Amino acid sequence: MFRPILNSSLRIARPTASTVVKARLRAYRYLSQEARSTIQKAIEAKPLVLFMKGTPDAPQCGFSRAVVQVLDLHGVPPEKLQSYNVLEDPELRNGIKEFSEWPTIPQVYVNGEFIGGCDILIGMHQSGELETLLENSNIIPKAAEEPAQTTSS
Amino acid sequence: MKPDVSVIGPVQASIEQKLTVKLSPKSLTISNDSWQHRHHAAMRAEGGGNGETHFTVNIVSDEFRGKSTMQRHRMIYAALSEELAGSVHALSLYTKAPEEVEVVSQA
């Protein structure tokens, strides 16, 4: 039971800088195995998982709102997206920060892998990386497969 | 409504000092955006916050060379762990290595 959780957590720790790995190992002390397991299930609930303040329809924070808007812009279908309102669950709010070693909300996961927060997501949106990631993760259809459409800004 | 943002509070001073020491930035601009966020549910619950809750950090450092955005953000978070555990609620980060700066339009 311990092994798969450990493995999948390390898989998320893809930035292989030794400092990051050290920080992650330190985090194991703070987060119980049970809490870790709950979060692992939560981030794998859907291909795209968003931990945010509020809900997609009623975000309670500008950074969470920005992430929802970017995902909306890319046409992420509701059935592929699971969002968690951390304001309703203080345990989750603290747990997810320790899990990812990332101190702020929102947090975005694609196929169980931590992608980043608001600034990173918007940066990826601007560079085109986000579209590629969403396409390659089968969250949105590949644009190239569609007939040429008029683009609206 | 907008307060005099040229006044640098103790938290902002601490952020500036720590980033300067740990990342030897080529350039570092910190702006306090807290006044724009006082209406937030979380800030209202704290009586509007202490006026030092939200910052934007623009930083250029050699230390970022060859690192992903996520790694850069983690470096900042590591340097500012005390501030983030305290009053700081949100940081907007713009992290660049020196050779990436010219590409960015000066906003």
Coordinates of C-alpha atoms in Angstrom, one line a residue:
Chain A
M1 CA 0.0 0.0 0.0
F2 CA 2.9 2.3 0.8
R3 CA 4.8 1.6 -2.4
P4 CA 2.3 2.7 -5.0
I5 CA 1.6 6.0 -3.2
L6 CA 5.3 6.7 -2.8
N7 CA 6.0 6.0 -6.5
S8 CA 3.2 8.1 -7.8
S9 CA 4.2 10.9 -5.5
L10 CA 7.7 10.8 -6.8
R11 CA 6.4 10.7 -10.3
I12 CA 4.9 14.1 -9.6
A13 CA 8.2 15.4 -8.4
R14 CA 9.5 15.5 -11.9
P15 CA 11.7 18.6 -11.4
T16 CA 14.6 16.5 -10.3
A17 CA 16.6 19.1 -8.6
S18 CA 17.9 17.6 -5.4
T19 CA 16.6 20.4 -3.3
V20 CA 13.1 19.7 -4.5
V21 CA 13.4 16.0 -3.7
K22 CA 14.7 16.9 -0.2
A23 CA 11.9 19.3 0.4
R24 CA 9.4 16.6 -0.6
L25 CA 10.9 13.9 1.7
R26 CA 10.7 16.4 4.5
A27 CA 7.0 16.9 3.8
Y28 CA 6.3 13.3 4.5
R29 CA 6.6 14.0 8.2
Y30 CA 3.8 16.6 8.1
L31 CA 1.3 14.8 6.0
S32 CA -0.2 11.5 7.3
Q33 CA -0.3 8.5 5.0
E34 CA -4.1 8.6 5.1
A35 CA -4.2 12.3 4.1
R36 CA -1.7 11.7 1.4
S37 CA -3.7 8.8 0.0
T38 CA -6.9 10.9 0.0
I39 CA -5.2 13.7 -1.9
Q40 CA -3.7 11.2 -4.4
K41 CA -7.2 9.9 -5.1
A42 CA -8.5 13.5 -5.4
I43 CA -5.8 14.6 -8.0
E44 CA -6.5 11.5 -10.1
A45 CA -10.3 11.9 -10.0
K46 CA -10.4 13.4 -13.5
P47 CA -7.9 14.1 -16.3
L48 CA -7.8 17.8 -15.1
V49 CA -8.1 18.6 -11.5
L50 CA -8.2 22.1 -10.1
F51 CA -7.9 23.1 -6.4
M52 CA -9.4 26.6 -6.1
K53 CA -11.0 29.0 -3.8
G54 CA -14.8 29.0 -4.6
T55 CA -16.3 27.1 -7.5
P56 CA -15.9 27.6 -11.3
D57 CA -19.2 29.4 -11.3
A58 CA -18.4 31.5 -8.3
P59 CA -14.7 31.9 -7.8
Q60 CA -13.7 33.5 -4.5
C61 CA -10.3 34.7 -5.6
G62 CA -9.0 36.5 -8.6
F63 CA -6.2 34.0 -9.2
S64 CA -8.7 31.1 -9.1
R65 CA -11.0 33.0 -11.4
A66 CA -8.1 33.6 -13.9
V67 CA -7.4 29.8 -14.0
V68 CA -11.1 29.0 -14.6
Q69 CA -11.2 31.5 -17.4
V70 CA -8.2 30.2 -19.1
L71 CA -9.5 26.6 -18.9
D72 CA -12.8 27.8 -20.2
L73 CA -11.1 29.6 -23.1
H74 CA -9.6 26.3 -24.2
G75 CA -13.0 24.6 -24.0
V76 CA -12.2 22.1 -21.3
P77 CA -15.3 20.0 -21.1
P78 CA -17.0 19.7 -17.6
E79 CA -16.7 15.9 -17.6
K80 CA -12.9 16.1 -17.8
L81 CA -12.6 18.7 -15.0
Q82 CA -12.8 18.1 -11.3
S83 CA -12.6 21.2 -9.1
Y84 CA -12.2 21.3 -5.3
N85 CA -13.2 24.3 -3.3
V86 CA -10.5 24.5 -0.6
L87 CA -12.4 27.1 1.3
E88 CA -15.0 24.4 2.2
D89 CA -12.3 22.0 3.4
P90 CA -9.5 23.4 5.5
E91 CA -7.8 20.0 5.8
L92 CA -7.7 19.8 2.0
R93 CA -6.5 23.4 1.8
N94 CA -3.4 22.7 3.9
G95 CA -3.0 19.1 2.8
I96 CA -2.7 20.0 -0.9
K97 CA -0.1 22.7 -0.2
E98 CA 2.1 20.2 1.7
F99 CA 1.5 17.5 -0.9
S100 CA 2.7 19.6 -3.8
E101 CA 5.2 21.6 -1.7
W102 CA 3.5 24.7 -3.3
P103 CA 2.3 27.3 -0.9
T104 CA -0.5 28.9 -2.8
I105 CA -4.0 28.1 -4.3
P106 CA -5.0 27.6 -7.1
Q107 CA -3.2 24.4 -8.2
V108 CA -3.7 22.6 -11.4
Y109 CA -3.1 18.9 -12.0
V110 CA -3.2 17.1 -15.4
N111 CA -3.4 13.3 -15.3
G112 CA -2.3 13.3 -11.7
E113 CA 0.8 15.5 -12.3
F114 CA 1.2 19.0 -10.7
I115 CA 1.3 21.6 -13.5
G116 CA 1.5 24.8 -11.4
G117 CA -0.5 27.8 -10.1
C118 CA -2.1 30.8 -11.8
D119 CA 1.1 32.5 -13.1
I120 CA 2.5 29.3 -14.6
L121 CA -0.9 28.4 -16.2
I122 CA -1.3 31.8 -17.7
G123 CA 2.3 31.7 -18.9
M124 CA 1.7 28.3 -20.6
H125 CA -1.5 29.7 -22.1
Q126 CA 0.4 32.6 -23.6
S127 CA 3.2 30.4 -25.0
G128 CA 0.8 27.8 -26.4
E129 CA 2.2 25.1 -24.1
L130 CA -1.1 24.7 -22.4
E131 CA -3.1 23.9 -25.5
T132 CA -0.5 21.3 -26.4
L133 CA -0.6 19.8 -23.0
L134 CA -4.4 19.7 -23.0
E135 CA -4.5 18.1 -26.4
N136 CA -1.8 15.5 -25.7
S137 CA -3.7 14.6 -22.5
N138 CA -6.9 14.1 -24.5
I139 CA -8.6 16.7 -22.5
I140 CA -9.5 18.8 -25.5
P141 CA -9.6 17.7 -29.2
K142 CA -6.5 18.4 -31.3
A143 CA -7.0 21.7 -33.2
A144 CA -5.3 20.3 -36.3
E145 CA -8.0 17.6 -36.7
E146 CA -10.7 20.2 -37.0
P147 CA -11.5 22.0 -40.2
A148 CA -10.1 25.6 -40.4
Q149 CA -12.3 27.8 -38.3
T150 CA -12.5 31.5 -38.0
T151 CA -10.7 32.4 -34.9
S152 CA -12.3 34.8 -32.5
S153 CA -10.3 36.5 -29.9
Chain B
M1 CA -9.1 54.3 -2.0
K2 CA -5.6 53.5 -3.2
P3 CA -3.1 54.1 -0.5
D4 CA 0.4 55.5 -1.0
V5 CA 2.1 52.4 -2.3
S6 CA 5.5 54.0 -2.3
V7 CA 5.6 53.4 1.5
I8 CA 7.4 50.1 1.9
G9 CA 6.1 48.0 4.8
P10 CA 8.2 45.6 6.9
V11 CA 7.0 42.5 5.1
Q12 CA 7.9 44.0 1.7
A13 CA 11.3 45.0 3.0
S14 CA 11.9 41.5 4.3
I15 CA 10.9 40.0 0.9
E16 CA 13.3 42.4 -0.9
Q17 CA 16.1 41.6 1.5
K18 CA 15.7 37.8 1.3
L19 CA 15.5 37.7 -2.5
T20 CA 18.4 40.0 -2.8
V21 CA 20.6 37.8 -0.6
K22 CA 19.5 34.4 -1.9
L23 CA 19.1 35.1 -5.6
S24 CA 21.5 38.1 -6.3
P25 CA 19.0 39.6 -8.7
K26 CA 20.1 41.7 -11.7
S27 CA 16.8 43.5 -11.2
L28 CA 14.1 43.2 -8.6
T29 CA 10.8 45.1 -8.4
I30 CA 8.3 44.3 -5.8
S31 CA 4.9 46.0 -5.8
N32 CA 2.3 45.8 -3.1
D33 CA -1.1 45.0 -4.5
S34 CA -2.8 44.4 -1.2
W35 CA -5.2 47.3 -1.4
Q36 CA -6.8 45.7 -4.5
H37 CA -7.6 42.6 -2.6
R38 CA -9.1 43.9 0.7
H39 CA -12.6 42.9 -0.4
H40 CA -11.8 39.2 -0.6
A41 CA -13.6 36.9 1.7
A42 CA -10.3 35.7 3.2
M43 CA -9.1 39.3 3.7
R44 CA -12.4 40.5 5.1
A45 CA -12.2 37.8 7.6
E46 CA -9.0 39.3 8.8
G47 CA -10.3 42.8 8.9
G48 CA -8.9 43.7 5.5
G49 CA -5.5 42.2 6.2
N50 CA -2.5 44.1 7.4
G51 CA -1.9 45.9 4.2
E52 CA 0.9 43.5 3.2
T53 CA -0.9 40.4 1.9
H54 CA -0.6 40.5 -1.9
F55 CA 2.6 41.3 -3.8
T56 CA 3.9 41.1 -7.4
V57 CA 7.6 40.3 -7.8
N58 CA 9.5 40.9 -11.0
I59 CA 12.9 39.4 -10.7
V60 CA 15.8 38.8 -13.1
S61 CA 18.5 36.5 -11.8
D62 CA 21.4 34.4 -13.1
E63 CA 20.1 31.7 -10.7
F64 CA 17.1 31.1 -13.0
R65 CA 19.2 30.1 -16.0
G66 CA 18.3 26.6 -17.2
K67 CA 15.4 26.2 -14.7
S68 CA 11.8 25.7 -15.5
T69 CA 9.2 28.3 -14.4
M70 CA 8.0 25.9 -11.7
Q71 CA 11.6 25.4 -10.4
R72 CA 12.0 29.2 -10.3
H73 CA 8.8 29.7 -8.4
R74 CA 9.8 27.0 -5.9
M75 CA 13.1 28.9 -5.4
I76 CA 11.2 32.0 -4.5
Y77 CA 8.8 30.1 -2.3
A78 CA 11.7 28.5 -0.5
A79 CA 13.3 31.9 0.1
L80 CA 10.1 33.4 1.4
S81 CA 8.7 30.5 3.4
E82 CA 8.4 32.5 6.5
E83 CA 6.5 35.3 4.8
L84 CA 4.2 32.9 3.1
A85 CA 3.5 31.2 6.4
G86 CA 2.8 34.6 7.9
S87 CA 0.8 37.5 6.5
V88 CA 1.6 37.0 2.8
H89 CA -1.5 35.5 1.0
A90 CA -0.5 35.7 -2.6
L91 CA 2.6 36.3 -4.8
S92 CA 2.5 37.0 -8.5
L93 CA 5.8 36.0 -9.9
Y94 CA 7.6 37.1 -13.0
T95 CA 10.9 35.2 -13.0
K96 CA 13.5 35.7 -15.8
A97 CA 17.1 34.8 -16.5
P98 CA 19.0 37.9 -17.8
E99 CA 19.0 36.7 -21.5
E100 CA 15.3 36.3 -21.5
V101 CA 14.6 39.9 -20.6
E102 CA 14.9 41.5 -24.0
V103 CA 12.1 39.3 -25.3
V104 CA 9.6 40.7 -22.9
S105 CA 7.9 44.0 -23.7
Q106 CA 8.5 46.5 -21.0
A107 CA 5.0 46.9 -19.5

